[in-house]
mmCIF file of C-alpha atoms in Angstrom:
data_model
loop_
_atom_site.group_PDB
_atom_site.id
_atom_site.type_symbol
_atom_site.label_atom_id
_atom_site.label_comp_id
_atom_site.label_asym_id
_atom_site.label_seq_id
_atom_site.Cartn_x
_atom_site.Cartn_y
_atom_site.Cartn_z
ATOM 1 C CA MET A 1 0.000 0.000 0.000
ATOM 2 C CA ASP A 2 1.308 3.448 -0.944
ATOM 3 C CA ASN A 3 1.824 5.639 2.138
ATOM 4 C CA ALA A 4 1.962 8.979 0.296
ATOM 5 C CA LEU A 5 2.241 12.013 2.568
ATOM 6 C CA VAL A 6 -0.435 14.639 1.836
ATOM 7 C CA LEU A 7 0.323 18.141 3.127
ATOM 8 C CA ASP A 8 -1.826 21.241 3.435
ATOM 9 C CA GLU A 9 -0.627 24.601 2.049
ATOM 10 C CA ASP A 10 1.396 25.419 5.185
ATOM 11 C CA GLY A 11 3.042 21.999 5.075
ATOM 12 C CA LEU A 12 3.875 22.377 1.390
ATOM 13 C CA GLU A 13 5.393 25.799 2.007
ATOM 14 C CA GLU A 14 7.515 24.430 4.853
ATOM 15 C CA MET A 15 8.718 21.541 2.664
ATOM 16 C CA ARG A 16 9.633 23.979 -0.115
ATOM 17 C CA ARG A 17 11.635 26.055 2.351
ATOM 18 C CA LEU A 18 13.409 23.009 3.764
ATOM 19 C CA THR A 19 14.273 21.638 0.325
ATOM 20 C CA ASN A 20 15.472 25.014 -1.002
ATOM 21 C CA GLY A 21 12.520 25.451 -3.319
ATOM 22 C CA ASP A 22 12.505 21.975 -4.871
ATOM 23 C CA GLN A 23 9.065 21.283 -6.379
ATOM 24 C CA ILE A 24 6.853 19.060 -4.196
ATOM 25 C CA GLN A 25 4.726 16.643 -6.205
ATOM 26 C CA PRO A 26 1.130 16.294 -4.959
ATOM 27 C CA ALA A 27 -0.089 12.829 -4.024
ATOM 28 C CA ALA A 28 -1.707 10.900 -6.873
ATOM 29 C CA PRO A 29 -5.512 11.137 -6.822
ATOM 30 C CA VAL A 30 -7.303 8.107 -5.407
ATOM 31 C CA ARG A 31 -9.259 6.130 -7.992
ATOM 32 C CA PRO A 32 -12.989 5.887 -7.268
ATOM 33 C CA ASP A 33 -14.382 2.423 -6.487
ATOM 34 C CA TRP A 34 -16.271 2.136 -9.753
ATOM 35 C CA SER A 35 -13.076 2.533 -11.793
ATOM 36 C CA ILE A 36 -11.017 -0.227 -10.159
ATOM 37 C CA GLY A 37 -9.959 -2.805 -12.734
ATOM 38 C CA LEU A 38 -10.999 -0.702 -15.743
ATOM 39 C CA ALA A 39 -8.722 0.460 -18.529
ATOM 40 C CA SER A 40 -7.843 4.168 -18.513
ATOM 41 C CA ASP A 41 -9.658 4.793 -21.840
ATOM 42 C CA VAL A 42 -12.877 3.301 -20.374
ATOM 43 C CA ILE A 43 -12.522 5.455 -17.252
ATOM 44 C CA GLU A 44 -12.019 8.573 -19.391
ATOM 45 C CA SER A 45 -15.033 7.644 -21.527
ATOM 46 C CA ALA A 46 -17.158 7.238 -18.375
ATOM 47 C CA ARG A 47 -16.021 10.625 -17.037
ATOM 48 C CA GLN A 48 -16.877 12.333 -20.313
ATOM 49 C CA ALA A 49 -20.314 10.674 -20.378
ATOM 50 C CA ALA A 50 -20.911 11.814 -16.784
ATOM 51 C CA GLY A 51 -20.105 15.400 -17.796
ATOM 52 C CA ARG A 52 -22.562 15.261 -20.713
ATOM 53 C CA ILE A 53 -25.277 13.722 -18.534
ATOM 54 C CA ARG A 54 -24.804 16.364 -15.813
ATOM 55 C CA ALA A 55 -25.067 19.126 -18.421
ATOM 56 C CA ARG A 56 -28.278 17.656 -19.875
ATOM 57 C CA HIS A 57 -29.733 17.147 -16.395
ATOM 58 C CA ARG A 58 -28.974 20.749 -15.504
ATOM 59 C CA GLY A 59 -30.703 21.902 -18.694
ATOM 60 C CA MET A 60 -33.711 19.685 -17.972
ATOM 61 C CA VAL A 61 -34.159 21.062 -14.448
ATOM 62 C CA GLU A 62 -33.662 24.637 -15.636
ATOM 63 C CA GLY A 63 -36.346 23.879 -18.241
ATOM 64 C CA ILE A 64 -38.717 22.825 -15.448
ATOM 65 C CA LEU A 65 -38.088 26.115 -13.623
ATOM 66 C CA ASP A 66 -38.529 28.180 -16.805
ATOM 67 C CA THR A 67 -41.713 26.296 -17.724
ATOM 68 C CA GLY A 68 -43.085 26.820 -14.241
ATOM 69 C CA GLN A 69 -42.380 30.542 -14.396
ATOM 70 C CA ASP A 70 -44.121 30.840 -17.783
ATOM 71 C CA LEU A 71 -47.108 28.930 -16.431
ATOM 72 C CA LEU A 72 -47.268 31.150 -13.331
ATOM 73 C CA ALA A 73 -47.277 34.238 -15.539
ATOM 74 C CA MET A 74 -50.028 32.864 -17.811
ATOM 75 C CA ASN A 75 -52.097 31.701 -14.850
ATOM 76 C CA SER A 76 -52.169 35.243 -13.501
ATOM 77 C CA LYS A 77 -53.095 36.647 -16.927
ATOM 78 C CA LEU A 78 -55.688 34.067 -17.968
ATOM 79 C CA GLY A 79 -57.310 33.371 -14.605
ATOM 80 C CA HIS A 80 -58.264 29.983 -13.177
ATOM 81 C CA GLY A 81 -61.081 29.032 -15.588
ATOM 82 C CA LYS A 82 -59.251 29.929 -18.789
ATOM 83 C CA PHE A 83 -55.848 28.738 -17.596
ATOM 84 C CA GLY A 84 -56.874 25.080 -17.273
ATOM 85 C CA ALA A 85 -58.452 25.090 -20.723
ATOM 86 C CA TRP A 86 -55.345 26.755 -22.207
ATOM 87 C CA VAL A 87 -53.025 24.183 -20.597
ATOM 88 C CA GLU A 88 -55.065 21.261 -21.899
ATOM 89 C CA ALA A 89 -55.452 22.720 -25.411
ATOM 90 C CA SER A 90 -51.803 23.789 -25.689
ATOM 91 C CA PHE A 91 -50.003 20.808 -24.154
ATOM 92 C CA GLY A 92 -52.526 18.053 -23.460
ATOM 93 C CA TRP A 93 -51.667 18.329 -19.767
ATOM 94 C CA SER A 94 -53.906 18.243 -16.753
ATOM 95 C CA VAL A 95 -53.968 21.289 -14.494
ATOM 96 C CA ARG A 96 -52.241 19.138 -11.873
ATOM 97 C CA THR A 97 -49.228 18.651 -14.156
ATOM 98 C CA ALA A 98 -49.044 22.411 -14.700
ATOM 99 C CA GLU A 99 -49.319 22.951 -10.944
ATOM 100 C CA ASN A 100 -46.302 20.668 -10.388
ATOM 101 C CA TYR A 101 -44.199 22.905 -12.627
ATOM 102 C CA MET A 102 -45.574 26.066 -11.016
ATOM 103 C CA ARG A 103 -44.917 24.886 -7.461
ATOM 104 C CA VAL A 104 -41.302 24.013 -8.307
ATOM 105 C CA ALA A 105 -40.796 27.447 -9.863
ATOM 106 C CA ASP A 106 -42.532 29.148 -6.945
ATOM 107 C CA GLU A 107 -40.507 27.284 -4.289
ATOM 108 C CA PHE A 108 -37.105 27.110 -5.992
ATOM 109 C CA GLY A 109 -37.049 29.697 -8.780
ATOM 110 C CA ASP A 110 -34.387 31.807 -7.052
ATOM 111 C CA ASN A 111 -32.193 28.845 -6.187
ATOM 112 C CA ARG A 112 -31.193 27.314 -9.525
ATOM 113 C CA GLU A 113 -27.808 26.143 -8.320
ATOM 114 C CA LEU A 114 -29.472 24.008 -5.667
ATOM 115 C CA VAL A 115 -32.275 22.505 -7.731
ATOM 116 C CA THR A 116 -30.048 21.452 -10.594
ATOM 117 C CA GLN A 117 -28.554 18.901 -8.167
ATOM 118 C CA LEU A 118 -31.922 17.180 -7.690
ATOM 119 C CA PRO A 119 -33.923 14.864 -9.957
ATOM 120 C CA PRO A 120 -37.282 16.239 -11.181
ATOM 121 C CA THR A 121 -39.341 13.758 -9.135
ATOM 122 C CA THR A 122 -37.540 14.932 -5.983
ATOM 123 C CA LEU A 123 -38.263 18.553 -6.866
ATOM 124 C CA TYR A 124 -41.949 17.814 -7.389
ATOM 125 C CA GLY A 125 -42.094 15.960 -4.060
ATOM 126 C CA LEU A 126 -40.338 18.753 -2.150
ATOM 127 C CA ALA A 127 -42.524 21.440 -3.721
ATOM 128 C CA ALA A 128 -45.810 19.563 -3.132
ATOM 129 C CA LYS A 129 -48.390 21.285 -0.924
ATOM 130 C CA SER A 130 -48.535 18.220 1.299
ATOM 131 C CA THR A 131 -44.793 18.329 2.088
ATOM 132 C CA PRO A 132 -44.264 19.948 5.498
ATOM 133 C CA ARG A 133 -42.345 23.199 5.107
ATOM 134 C CA HIS A 134 -39.832 22.312 7.826
ATOM 135 C CA VAL A 135 -38.869 19.122 5.934
ATOM 136 C CA ARG A 136 -38.363 21.083 2.722
ATOM 137 C CA GLU A 137 -36.255 23.707 4.491
ATOM 138 C CA ASP A 138 -34.149 21.104 6.339
ATOM 139 C CA ILE A 139 -33.384 19.238 3.121
ATOM 140 C CA ILE A 140 -32.444 22.461 1.314
ATOM 141 C CA VAL A 141 -30.089 23.440 4.149
ATOM 142 C CA GLU A 142 -28.443 20.006 4.032
ATOM 143 C CA ILE A 143 -27.928 20.147 0.267
ATOM 144 C CA GLU A 144 -26.572 23.689 0.464
ATOM 145 C CA GLY A 145 -24.176 22.422 3.145
ATOM 146 C CA GLY A 146 -22.761 19.869 0.718
ATOM 147 C CA SER A 147 -24.795 16.768 1.590
ATOM 148 C CA VAL A 148 -25.736 14.489 -1.293
ATOM 149 C CA LEU A 149 -29.270 13.213 -0.805
ATOM 150 C CA ASN A 150 -30.731 10.728 -3.250
ATOM 151 C CA SER A 151 -34.384 10.647 -4.283
ATOM 152 C CA LYS A 152 -35.162 7.655 -2.069
ATOM 153 C CA THR A 153 -33.847 9.373 1.058
ATOM 154 C CA VAL A 154 -35.794 12.570 0.353
ATOM 155 C CA LYS A 155 -38.976 10.617 -0.396
ATOM 156 C CA GLU A 156 -38.667 8.595 2.842
ATOM 157 C CA ARG A 157 -38.160 11.741 4.914
ATOM 158 C CA ILE A 158 -41.207 13.405 3.374
ATOM 159 C CA ARG A 159 -43.296 10.259 3.965
ATOM 160 C CA ALA A 160 -42.121 9.962 7.581
ATOM 161 C CA ALA A 161 -42.967 13.610 8.277
ATOM 162 C CA LYS A 162 -46.442 13.204 6.767
ATOM 163 C CA GLN A 163 -47.067 10.065 8.836
ATOM 164 C CA ALA A 164 -45.939 11.792 12.020
ATOM 165 C CA LYS A 165 -48.296 14.648 11.247
ATOM 166 C CA THR A 166 -51.344 12.449 10.588
ATOM 167 C CA SER A 167 -50.815 9.452 12.904
ATOM 168 C CA PRO A 168 -53.634 8.915 15.441
ATOM 169 C CA GLY A 169 -52.748 10.259 18.851
ATOM 170 C CA GLN A 170 -49.960 12.395 17.428
ATOM 171 C CA ASP A 171 -50.270 16.064 16.694
ATOM 172 C CA GLY A 172 -46.615 16.853 16.211
ATOM 173 C CA GLY A 173 -46.481 18.252 19.755
ATOM 174 C CA ARG A 174 -48.919 21.089 19.021
ATOM 175 C CA LYS A 175 -51.156 20.356 22.024
ATOM 176 C CA ALA A 176 -48.183 20.317 24.383
ATOM 177 C CA ARG A 177 -46.783 23.540 22.917
ATOM 178 C CA ASN A 178 -50.193 25.229 23.142
ATOM 179 C CA ALA A 179 -50.543 24.111 26.776
ATOM 180 C CA ASP A 180 -47.092 25.530 27.512
ATOM 181 C CA ARG A 181 -48.042 28.836 25.866
ATOM 182 C CA THR A 182 -51.270 29.008 27.886
ATOM 183 C CA SER A 183 -49.298 28.333 31.058
ATOM 184 C CA ILE A 184 -46.784 31.083 30.211
ATOM 185 C CA VAL A 185 -49.547 33.600 29.429
ATOM 186 C CA LEU A 186 -51.371 32.822 32.668
ATOM 187 C CA ASN A 187 -48.162 33.107 34.670
ATOM 188 C CA HIS A 188 -47.435 36.513 33.123
ATOM 189 C CA GLU A 189 -50.906 37.651 34.147
ATOM 190 C CA GLY A 190 -50.171 36.652 37.738
ATOM 191 C CA LYS A 191 -52.498 33.649 37.768
ATOM 192 C CA GLN A 192 -51.611 30.086 38.570
ATOM 193 C CA PRO A 193 -52.249 27.636 35.710
ATOM 194 C CA ASP A 194 -54.747 24.868 36.440
ATOM 195 C CA THR A 195 -53.192 21.611 37.588
ATOM 196 C CA PRO A 196 -54.793 18.195 37.969
ATOM 197 C CA SER A 197 -56.103 17.527 41.488
ATOM 198 C CA GLY A 198 -53.481 16.272 43.858
ATOM 199 C CA GLU A 199 -50.601 17.922 41.975
ATOM 200 C CA THR A 200 -48.846 21.141 42.720
ATOM 201 C CA ALA A 201 -47.824 23.619 40.100
#
């Protein structure tokens, strides 16, 4: 196994000083797992294909945002009744399909750099009305922080949040928070909050 020494900028500068300016060669890049055992021309071909695919994906997602913005503009001009008829006559789409585009544009239109990292189905899921806002915001923060989240992970987190919100006996903690707020308000008014018999406040 190669035990190459990798230095940061300060370390490289110190080595240059100690070796009277001799050029330090950086450590060879580590080959990714998928490339082990492949010929260099196959690896290069795969890298080039990945670049083309990323460029097309970026264009596709930007197209979704642009389409959504056009649909938002026409919806405001045509009004609800005419808009649906226009969408169906012009594209053969349902209003729901148009709404998917519009929600993505409405939620993410100012954040193109972020959304181009996500597949369209993930964008539609994140932008859906039924997706809790806190889940959407948490996922965006994670992606902006450099996390790579695949569609399956995002979908599972959305599903889990929806289940927690609608499960019987669960209210996401709203009742407890409201009780705490009531208690705080009553305490500020100089009154003692009600407590069950036999308990002290």
